[in-house]
PDB file of C-alpha atoms in Angstrom:
ATOM      1  CA  UNK J   1      98.942  82.792 116.076  1.00 46.00           C
ATOM      2  CA  UNK J   2     102.259  83.737 117.141  1.00 55.00           C
ATOM      3  CA  UNK J   3     103.489  87.238 118.551  1.00 70.00           C
ATOM      4  CA  UNK J   4     104.800  87.897 114.830  1.00 81.00           C
ATOM      5  CA  UNK J   5     101.795  87.435 112.804  1.00 89.00           C
ATOM      6  CA  UNK J   6      98.238  88.794 112.900  1.00 92.00           C
ATOM      7  CA  UNK J   7      95.143  87.987 110.822  1.00 94.00           C
ATOM      8  CA  UNK J   8      92.007  89.969 110.651  1.00 93.00           C
ATOM      9  CA  UNK J   9      88.906  90.851 108.781  1.00 93.00           C
ATOM     10  CA  UNK J  10      87.509  94.265 107.318  1.00 92.00           C
ATOM     11  CA  UNK J  11      83.932  94.126 106.818  1.00 92.00           C
ATOM     12  CA  UNK J  12      82.808  96.827 104.302  1.00 89.00           C
ATOM     13  CA  UNK J  13      79.947  98.779 105.939  1.00 89.00           C
ATOM     14  CA  UNK J  14      76.626  99.798 104.172  1.00 84.00           C
ATOM     15  CA  UNK J  15      77.142 103.461 103.203  1.00 85.00           C
ATOM     16  CA  UNK J  16      78.022 105.732 100.371  1.00 85.00           C
ATOM     17  CA  UNK J  17      78.937 103.758  97.139  1.00 86.00           C
ATOM     18  CA  UNK J  18      78.238 100.373  98.868  1.00 86.00           C
ATOM     19  CA  UNK J  19      74.722 100.968  99.688  1.00 90.00           C
ATOM     20  CA  UNK J  20      74.086 102.779  96.147  1.00 92.00           C
ATOM     21  CA  UNK J  21      75.230  99.707  94.650  1.00 91.00           C
ATOM     22  CA  UNK J  22      73.068  97.255  96.810  1.00 93.00           C
ATOM     23  CA  UNK J  23      69.956  99.688  96.222  1.00 95.00           C
ATOM     24  CA  UNK J  24      70.658  99.568  92.249  1.00 94.00           C
ATOM     25  CA  UNK J  25      70.976  95.773  92.444  1.00 94.00           C
ATOM     26  CA  UNK J  26      67.471  95.390  94.227  1.00 95.00           C
ATOM     27  CA  UNK J  27      65.865  97.639  91.901  1.00 96.00           C
ATOM     28  CA  UNK J  28      67.506  95.702  89.042  1.00 94.00           C
ATOM     29  CA  UNK J  29      66.244  92.267  90.500  1.00 95.00           C
ATOM     30  CA  UNK J  30      62.681  93.867  90.886  1.00 94.00           C
ATOM     31  CA  UNK J  31      62.473  95.595  87.419  1.00 95.00           C
ATOM     32  CA  UNK J  32      64.129  92.882  85.218  1.00 93.00           C
ATOM     33  CA  UNK J  33      61.424  90.284  85.640  1.00 93.00           C
ATOM     34  CA  UNK J  34      58.595  92.879  85.570  1.00 92.00           C
ATOM     35  CA  UNK J  35      59.630  94.421  82.252  1.00 92.00           C
ATOM     36  CA  UNK J  36      60.505  90.905  80.607  1.00 89.00           C
ATOM     37  CA  UNK J  37      57.059  89.524  81.774  1.00 88.00           C
ATOM     38  CA  UNK J  38      55.133  92.580  80.310  1.00 89.00           C
ATOM     39  CA  UNK J  39      57.082  92.050  76.959  1.00 87.00           C
ATOM     40  CA  UNK J  40      56.112  88.247  77.159  1.00 85.00           C
ATOM     41  CA  UNK J  41      52.539  89.187  77.764  1.00 85.00           C
ATOM     42  CA  UNK J  42      52.544  91.719  74.843  1.00 85.00           C
ATOM     43  CA  UNK J  43      54.334  89.760  72.206  1.00 84.00           C
ATOM     44  CA  UNK J  44      54.143  86.088  73.326  1.00 80.00           C
ATOM     45  CA  UNK J  45      51.064  83.460  72.677  1.00 81.00           C
ATOM     46  CA  UNK J  46      49.351  82.799  75.827  1.00 81.00           C
ATOM     47  CA  UNK J  47      50.366  79.174  75.499  1.00 82.00           C
ATOM     48  CA  UNK J  48      53.771  79.777  76.059  1.00 84.00           C
ATOM     49  CA  UNK J  49      53.417  82.549  78.716  1.00 83.00           C
ATOM     50  CA  UNK J  50      53.667  80.205  81.850  1.00 85.00           C
ATOM     51  CA  UNK J  51      56.920  78.624  80.646  1.00 88.00           C
ATOM     52  CA  UNK J  52      58.485  81.909  79.672  1.00 87.00           C
ATOM     53  CA  UNK J  53      57.184  83.350  82.993  1.00 88.00           C
ATOM     54  CA  UNK J  54      59.113  80.499  84.826  1.00 91.00           C
ATOM     55  CA  UNK J  55      62.406  81.121  82.712  1.00 92.00           C
ATOM     56  CA  UNK J  56      62.140  84.845  83.550  1.00 92.00           C
ATOM     57  CA  UNK J  57      61.968  84.107  87.251  1.00 93.00           C
ATOM     58  CA  UNK J  58      64.992  81.387  86.978  1.00 95.00           C
ATOM     59  CA  UNK J  59      67.118  84.045  84.959  1.00 94.00           C
ATOM     60  CA  UNK J  60      66.570  86.636  87.646  1.00 94.00           C
ATOM     61  CA  UNK J  61      67.420  84.225  90.424  1.00 94.00           C
ATOM     62  CA  UNK J  62      70.535  83.242  88.458  1.00 95.00           C
ATOM     63  CA  UNK J  63      71.367  86.941  88.127  1.00 93.00           C
ATOM     64  CA  UNK J  64      70.963  87.650  91.795  1.00 93.00           C
ATOM     65  CA  UNK J  65      72.761  84.563  92.979  1.00 91.00           C
ATOM     66  CA  UNK J  66      75.936  85.729  90.464  1.00 90.00           C
ATOM     67  CA  UNK J  67      75.965  89.550  91.115  1.00 90.00           C
ATOM     68  CA  UNK J  68      74.909  89.946  94.612  1.00 91.00           C
ATOM     69  CA  UNK J  69      77.901  88.386  96.290  1.00 87.00           C
ATOM     70  CA  UNK J  70      79.975  91.362  94.563  1.00 86.00           C
ATOM     71  CA  UNK J  71      78.214  93.892  96.523  1.00 87.00           C
ATOM     72  CA  UNK J  72      79.029  92.045  99.997  1.00 88.00           C
ATOM     73  CA  UNK J  73      82.939  92.290 100.398  1.00 91.00           C
ATOM     74  CA  UNK J  74      85.069  91.791 103.226  1.00 93.00           C
ATOM     75  CA  UNK J  75      88.767  91.967 103.153  1.00 94.00           C
ATOM     76  CA  UNK J  76      91.159  89.770 104.774  1.00 95.00           C
ATOM     77  CA  UNK J  77      94.632  90.925 106.118  1.00 95.00           C
ATOM     78  CA  UNK J  78      97.283  88.632 107.240  1.00 95.00           C
ATOM     79  CA  UNK J  79     100.685  89.982 108.459  1.00 94.00           C
ATOM     80  CA  UNK J  80     103.170  87.231 108.912  1.00 91.00           C
ATOM     81  CA  UNK J  81     106.833  86.595 108.152  1.00 88.00           C
ATOM     82  CA  UNK J  82     107.490  90.159 107.403  1.00 89.00           C
ATOM     83  CA  UNK J  83     104.725  90.204 104.822  1.00 94.00           C
ATOM     84  CA  UNK J  84     101.319  91.624 104.491  1.00 95.00           C
ATOM     85  CA  UNK J  85      98.576  90.033 102.375  1.00 96.00           C
ATOM     86  CA  UNK J  86      95.284  91.637 101.373  1.00 96.00           C
ATOM     87  CA  UNK J  87      92.553  89.398 100.059  1.00 96.00           C
ATOM     88  CA  UNK J  88      88.993  90.446  98.999  1.00 95.00           C
ATOM     89  CA  UNK J  89      86.181  88.029  99.961  1.00 95.00           C
ATOM     90  CA  UNK J  90      83.115  88.378  97.874  1.00 92.00           C
ATOM     91  CA  UNK J  91      80.056  86.933  99.553  1.00 87.00           C
ATOM     92  CA  UNK J  92      81.665  84.926 101.962  1.00 80.00           C
ATOM     93  CA  UNK J  93      82.956  82.324  99.104  1.00 82.00           C
ATOM     94  CA  UNK J  94      84.850  83.866  96.212  1.00 89.00           C
ATOM     95  CA  UNK J  95      88.326  85.094  97.304  1.00 93.00           C
ATOM     96  CA  UNK J  96      90.675  87.278  95.201  1.00 94.00           C
ATOM     97  CA  UNK J  97      94.274  88.273  96.330  1.00 95.00           C
ATOM     98  CA  UNK J  98      94.666  91.936  96.026  1.00 95.00           C
ATOM     99  CA  UNK J  99      98.072  92.518  97.262  1.00 94.00           C
ATOM    100  CA  UNK J 100     100.751  90.422  98.709  1.00 95.00           C
ATOM    101  CA  UNK J 101     103.960  92.733  99.728  1.00 93.00           C
ATOM    102  CA  UNK J 102     106.855  92.638 101.988  1.00 93.00           C
ATOM    103  CA  UNK J 103     106.349  95.180 104.672  1.00 93.00           C
ATOM    104  CA  UNK J 104     109.840  96.321 104.234  1.00 92.00           C
ATOM    105  CA  UNK J 105     109.223  97.330 100.670  1.00 93.00           C
ATOM    106  CA  UNK J 106     106.791 100.177 101.697  1.00 93.00           C
ATOM    107  CA  UNK J 107     108.748 103.333 101.892  1.00 91.00           C
ATOM    108  CA  UNK J 108     106.051 105.039 104.108  1.00 91.00           C
ATOM    109  CA  UNK J 109     103.442 103.799 106.325  1.00 93.00           C
ATOM    110  CA  UNK J 110     101.121 105.850 108.613  1.00 91.00           C
ATOM    111  CA  UNK J 111      97.801 106.848 109.864  1.00 91.00           C
ATOM    112  CA  UNK J 112      95.579 108.804 107.069  1.00 90.00           C
ATOM    113  CA  UNK J 113      94.950 112.090 108.603  1.00 87.00           C
ATOM    114  CA  UNK J 114      95.018 115.677 106.818  1.00 86.00           C
ATOM    115  CA  UNK J 115      98.835 115.587 106.924  1.00 88.00           C
ATOM    116  CA  UNK J 116      98.979 112.424 105.049  1.00 88.00           C
ATOM    117  CA  UNK J 117      96.401 113.673 102.740  1.00 87.00           C
ATOM    118  CA  UNK J 118      98.286 116.859 101.593  1.00 90.00           C
ATOM    119  CA  UNK J 119     101.579 114.872 101.166  1.00 89.00           C
ATOM    120  CA  UNK J 120      99.862 112.084  99.248  1.00 89.00           C
ATOM    121  CA  UNK J 121      98.032 114.380  96.822  1.00 88.00           C
ATOM    122  CA  UNK J 122     101.337 115.985  95.714  1.00 89.00           C
ATOM    123  CA  UNK J 123     102.557 112.309  94.679  1.00 88.00           C
ATOM    124  CA  UNK J 124     101.596 110.920  91.221  1.00 90.00           C
ATOM    125  CA  UNK J 125      99.947 107.703  92.316  1.00 90.00           C
ATOM    126  CA  UNK J 126      99.412 105.191  89.593  1.00 93.00           C
ATOM    127  CA  UNK J 127      97.699 102.408  91.547  1.00 93.00           C
ATOM    128  CA  UNK J 128      95.210 102.666  94.474  1.00 93.00           C
ATOM    129  CA  UNK J 129      94.358  99.399  96.564  1.00 94.00           C
ATOM    130  CA  UNK J 130      91.411 100.211  98.868  1.00 92.00           C
ATOM    131  CA  UNK J 131      90.551  97.740 101.656  1.00 93.00           C
ATOM    132  CA  UNK J 132      88.651  99.942 104.061  1.00 92.00           C
ATOM    133  CA  UNK J 133      85.382  99.123 105.965  1.00 91.00           C
ATOM    134  CA  UNK J 134      84.345 102.739 105.581  1.00 88.00           C
ATOM    135  CA  UNK J 135      85.782 105.915 104.429  1.00 83.00           C
ATOM    136  CA  UNK J 136      85.006 107.303 107.964  1.00 83.00           C
ATOM    137  CA  UNK J 137      86.700 104.472 109.908  1.00 85.00           C
ATOM    138  CA  UNK J 138      88.611 105.203 113.036  1.00 82.00           C
ATOM    139  CA  UNK J 139      91.943 103.885 112.001  1.00 86.00           C
ATOM    140  CA  UNK J 140      92.660 104.305 108.273  1.00 92.00           C
ATOM    141  CA  UNK J 141      96.381 103.666 107.149  1.00 93.00           C
ATOM    142  CA  UNK J 142      98.025 103.715 104.056  1.00 94.00           C
ATOM    143  CA  UNK J 143     101.257 102.267 102.828  1.00 94.00           C
ATOM    144  CA  UNK J 144     103.318 103.906  99.931  1.00 94.00           C
ATOM    145  CA  UNK J 145     105.344 101.558  97.783  1.00 94.00           C
ATOM    146  CA  UNK J 146     106.712 101.112  94.286  1.00 93.00           C
ATOM    147  CA  UNK J 147     105.701  98.356  91.785  1.00 88.00           C
ATOM    148  CA  UNK J 148     106.876  98.018  88.307  1.00 88.00           C
ATOM    149  CA  UNK J 149     108.088 101.707  88.670  1.00 88.00           C
ATOM    150  CA  UNK J 150     104.579 102.845  89.424  1.00 90.00           C
ATOM    151  CA  UNK J 151     104.003 104.917  92.551  1.00 92.00           C
ATOM    152  CA  UNK J 152     101.382 102.740  94.508  1.00 94.00           C
ATOM    153  CA  UNK J 153      99.209 103.149  97.610  1.00 94.00           C
ATOM    154  CA  UNK J 154      96.993 100.830  99.617  1.00 95.00           C
ATOM    155  CA  UNK J 155      94.576 101.958 102.127  1.00 94.00           C
ATOM    156  CA  UNK J 156      93.303  99.816 105.048  1.00 95.00           C
ATOM    157  CA  UNK J 157      92.018  99.720 108.449  1.00 93.00           C
ATOM    158  CA  UNK J 158      94.336  98.679 111.127  1.00 91.00           C
ATOM    159  CA  UNK J 159      93.963  97.674 114.616  1.00 91.00           C
ATOM    160  CA  UNK J 160      96.678  98.405 117.226  1.00 90.00           C
ATOM    161  CA  UNK J 161      98.020  94.688 116.994  1.00 91.00           C
ATOM    162  CA  UNK J 162      98.622  95.330 113.109  1.00 91.00           C
ATOM    163  CA  UNK J 163     100.072  98.648 113.611  1.00 90.00           C
ATOM    164  CA  UNK J 164     102.632  97.093 116.020  1.00 90.00           C
ATOM    165  CA  UNK J 165     103.806  94.561 113.645  1.00 90.00           C
ATOM    166  CA  UNK J 166     103.939  97.208 110.771  1.00 90.00           C
ATOM    167  CA  UNK J 167     106.239  99.144 112.949  1.00 90.00           C
ATOM    168  CA  UNK J 168     108.136  96.124 114.214  1.00 89.00           C
ATOM    169  CA  UNK J 169     108.878  95.175 110.552  1.00 89.00           C
ATOM    170  CA  UNK J 170     109.641  98.527 109.171  1.00 88.00           C
ATOM    171  CA  UNK J 171     110.094 101.298 111.820  1.00 87.00           C
ATOM    172  CA  UNK J 172     111.918 103.435 109.515  1.00 87.00           C
ATOM    173  CA  UNK J 173     109.142 103.882 107.028  1.00 87.00           C
ATOM    174  CA  UNK J 174     106.439 104.281 109.799  1.00 85.00           C
ATOM    175  CA  UNK J 175     104.812 107.636 110.354  1.00 79.00           C
ATOM    176  CA  UNK J 176     102.015 107.937 113.215  1.00 59.00           C
ATOM    177  CA  UNK J 177     100.158 110.829 114.430  1.00 53.00           C
ATOM    178  CA  UNK J 178     100.904 112.285 117.965  1.00 48.00           C
ATOM    179  CA  UNK J 179      98.072 110.153 119.722  1.00 47.00           C
ATOM    180  CA  UNK J 180      99.507 106.823 118.410  1.00 43.00           C
ATOM    181  CA  UNK J 181     102.918 107.688 119.249  1.00 42.00           C
ATOM    182  CA  UNK J 182     102.247 108.379 123.023  1.00 44.00           C
ATOM    183  CA  UNK J 183     100.038 105.298 122.956  1.00 45.00           C
ATOM    184  CA  UNK J 184      96.861 107.040 123.164  1.00 39.00           C
ATOM    185  CA  UNK J 185      95.162 105.232 120.363  1.00 42.00           C
ATOM    186  CA  UNK J 186      91.648 105.992 119.500  1.00 39.00           C
TER     187      UNK J 186
END
């Protein structure tokens, strides 16, 4: 990679809603075959129980295969050529582009802190893009921009190299807290 580009992965941590989603899926994977098996025993003839039970197991495995990847999300962030690209990676296979913007199209970029929270809460935001490892991550940044006359915001984790590139490409919109300005990053 050159000095003008940077690529990194944000791995979502298993906490909060993500953890609840995974627990709910595991409970679904356990209850689904049990309930269908009980219904099969109650209403099916004994001759078809074994084929139906195997079908239930196959359907449960297919359900788990299809749905589990959506609970394992990583975000790939690529900064290069004055653009920033956010991509969601589901289960290390399926990729979906979330946002691709020119860094100079952001009218404010900064570290998400109490002051930023107060300022953002006063703005009517129509679209939120969230690419975070955790709501309690050490270096949460935000970028405000306009898209189709809607006020939009993207939240993301940003290592020091990414912060340097964002500032390099759009210093006028960059807002950092005092620790970042003095080079004393967390």
